[in-house]
Coordinates of C-alpha atoms in Angstrom, one line a residue:
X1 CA 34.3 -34.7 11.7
X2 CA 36.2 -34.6 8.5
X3 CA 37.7 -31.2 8.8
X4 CA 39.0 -32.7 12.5
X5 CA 40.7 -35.6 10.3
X6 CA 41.9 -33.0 7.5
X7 CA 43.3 -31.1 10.3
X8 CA 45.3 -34.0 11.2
X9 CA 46.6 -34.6 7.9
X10 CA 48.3 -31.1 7.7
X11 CA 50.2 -32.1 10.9
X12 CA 54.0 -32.9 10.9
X13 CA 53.1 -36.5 12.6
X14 CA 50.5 -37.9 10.6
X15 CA 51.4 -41.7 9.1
X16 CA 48.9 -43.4 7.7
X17 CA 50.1 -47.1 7.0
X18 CA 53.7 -46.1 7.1
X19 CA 52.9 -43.3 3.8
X20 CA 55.2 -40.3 5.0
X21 CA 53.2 -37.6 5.9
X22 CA 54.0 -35.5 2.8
X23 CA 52.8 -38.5 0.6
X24 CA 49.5 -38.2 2.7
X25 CA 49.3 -34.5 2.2
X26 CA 50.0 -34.9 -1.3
X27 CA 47.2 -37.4 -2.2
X28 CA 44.4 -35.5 -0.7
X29 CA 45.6 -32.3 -2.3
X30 CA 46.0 -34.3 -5.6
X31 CA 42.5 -36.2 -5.1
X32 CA 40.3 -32.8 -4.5
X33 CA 41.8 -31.5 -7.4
X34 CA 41.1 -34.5 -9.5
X35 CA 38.2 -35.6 -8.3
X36 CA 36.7 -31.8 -8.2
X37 CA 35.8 -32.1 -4.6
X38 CA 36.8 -29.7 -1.5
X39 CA 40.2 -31.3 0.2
X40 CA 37.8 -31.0 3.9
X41 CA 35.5 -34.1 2.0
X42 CA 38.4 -36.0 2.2
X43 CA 39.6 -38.8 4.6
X44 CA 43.3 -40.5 4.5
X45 CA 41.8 -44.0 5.6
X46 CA 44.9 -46.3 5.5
X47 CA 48.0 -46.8 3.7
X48 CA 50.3 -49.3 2.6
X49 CA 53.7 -49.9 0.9
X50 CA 53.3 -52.7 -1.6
X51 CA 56.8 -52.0 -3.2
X52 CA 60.1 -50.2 -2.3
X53 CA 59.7 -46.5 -2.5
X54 CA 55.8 -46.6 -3.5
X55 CA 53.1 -46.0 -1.1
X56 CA 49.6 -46.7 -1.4
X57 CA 47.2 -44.3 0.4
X58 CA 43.5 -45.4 0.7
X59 CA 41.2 -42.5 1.0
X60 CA 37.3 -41.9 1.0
X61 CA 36.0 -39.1 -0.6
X62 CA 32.7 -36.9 0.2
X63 CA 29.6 -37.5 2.4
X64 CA 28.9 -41.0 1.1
X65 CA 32.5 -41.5 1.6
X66 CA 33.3 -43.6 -1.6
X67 CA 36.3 -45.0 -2.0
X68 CA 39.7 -43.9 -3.8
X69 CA 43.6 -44.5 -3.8
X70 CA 46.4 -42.8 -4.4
X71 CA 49.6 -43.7 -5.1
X72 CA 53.2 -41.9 -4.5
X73 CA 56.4 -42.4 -5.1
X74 CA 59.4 -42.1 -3.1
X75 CA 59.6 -38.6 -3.1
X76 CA 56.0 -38.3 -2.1
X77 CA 55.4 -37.3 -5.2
X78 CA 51.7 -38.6 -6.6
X79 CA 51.2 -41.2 -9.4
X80 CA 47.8 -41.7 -9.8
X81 CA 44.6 -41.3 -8.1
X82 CA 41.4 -43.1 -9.2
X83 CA 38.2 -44.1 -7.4
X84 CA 38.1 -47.4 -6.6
X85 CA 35.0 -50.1 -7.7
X86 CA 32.5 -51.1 -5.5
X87 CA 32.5 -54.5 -4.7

């Protein structure tokens, strides 16, 4: 099932809580190199945009799923990405 969702995220049409699709891209290309896990493990979950020009893009990562964001910038350009903490 994940490679299904990776699939979608190389589409031209994916949104995920308004992120632009290249910010989407961009933060699960950005996480499996960070995180050192293959970009197919990863799920764009949900987005947001808590400021002008910054979008937040929740992901989960691997077979346990474990949670991590990502942050870009205007240009779809990543910021950050960090695992969350569990609750």
């Amino acid at each position: 099932m994940a490679g299904l969702l990776l699939a979608a995220c190389n589409s031209t049409a994916i949104r995920v809580g308004g992120a632009p699709d290249a910010s989407v891209k961009n933060c699960v290309a950005a996480a499996a190199r960070e995180l050192k896990v293959p970009p197919a493990s990863i799920v764009a979950d949900k987005g947001t945009t808590p400021r002008d020009g910054v979008y937040t893009v929740n992901l989960r990562v691997g077979p346990q799923g474990r949670s991590a964001v990502c942050t870009t910038d205007e240009n779809s350009a990543v910021i950050g990405v960090v695992y969350k903490r569990p609750e």
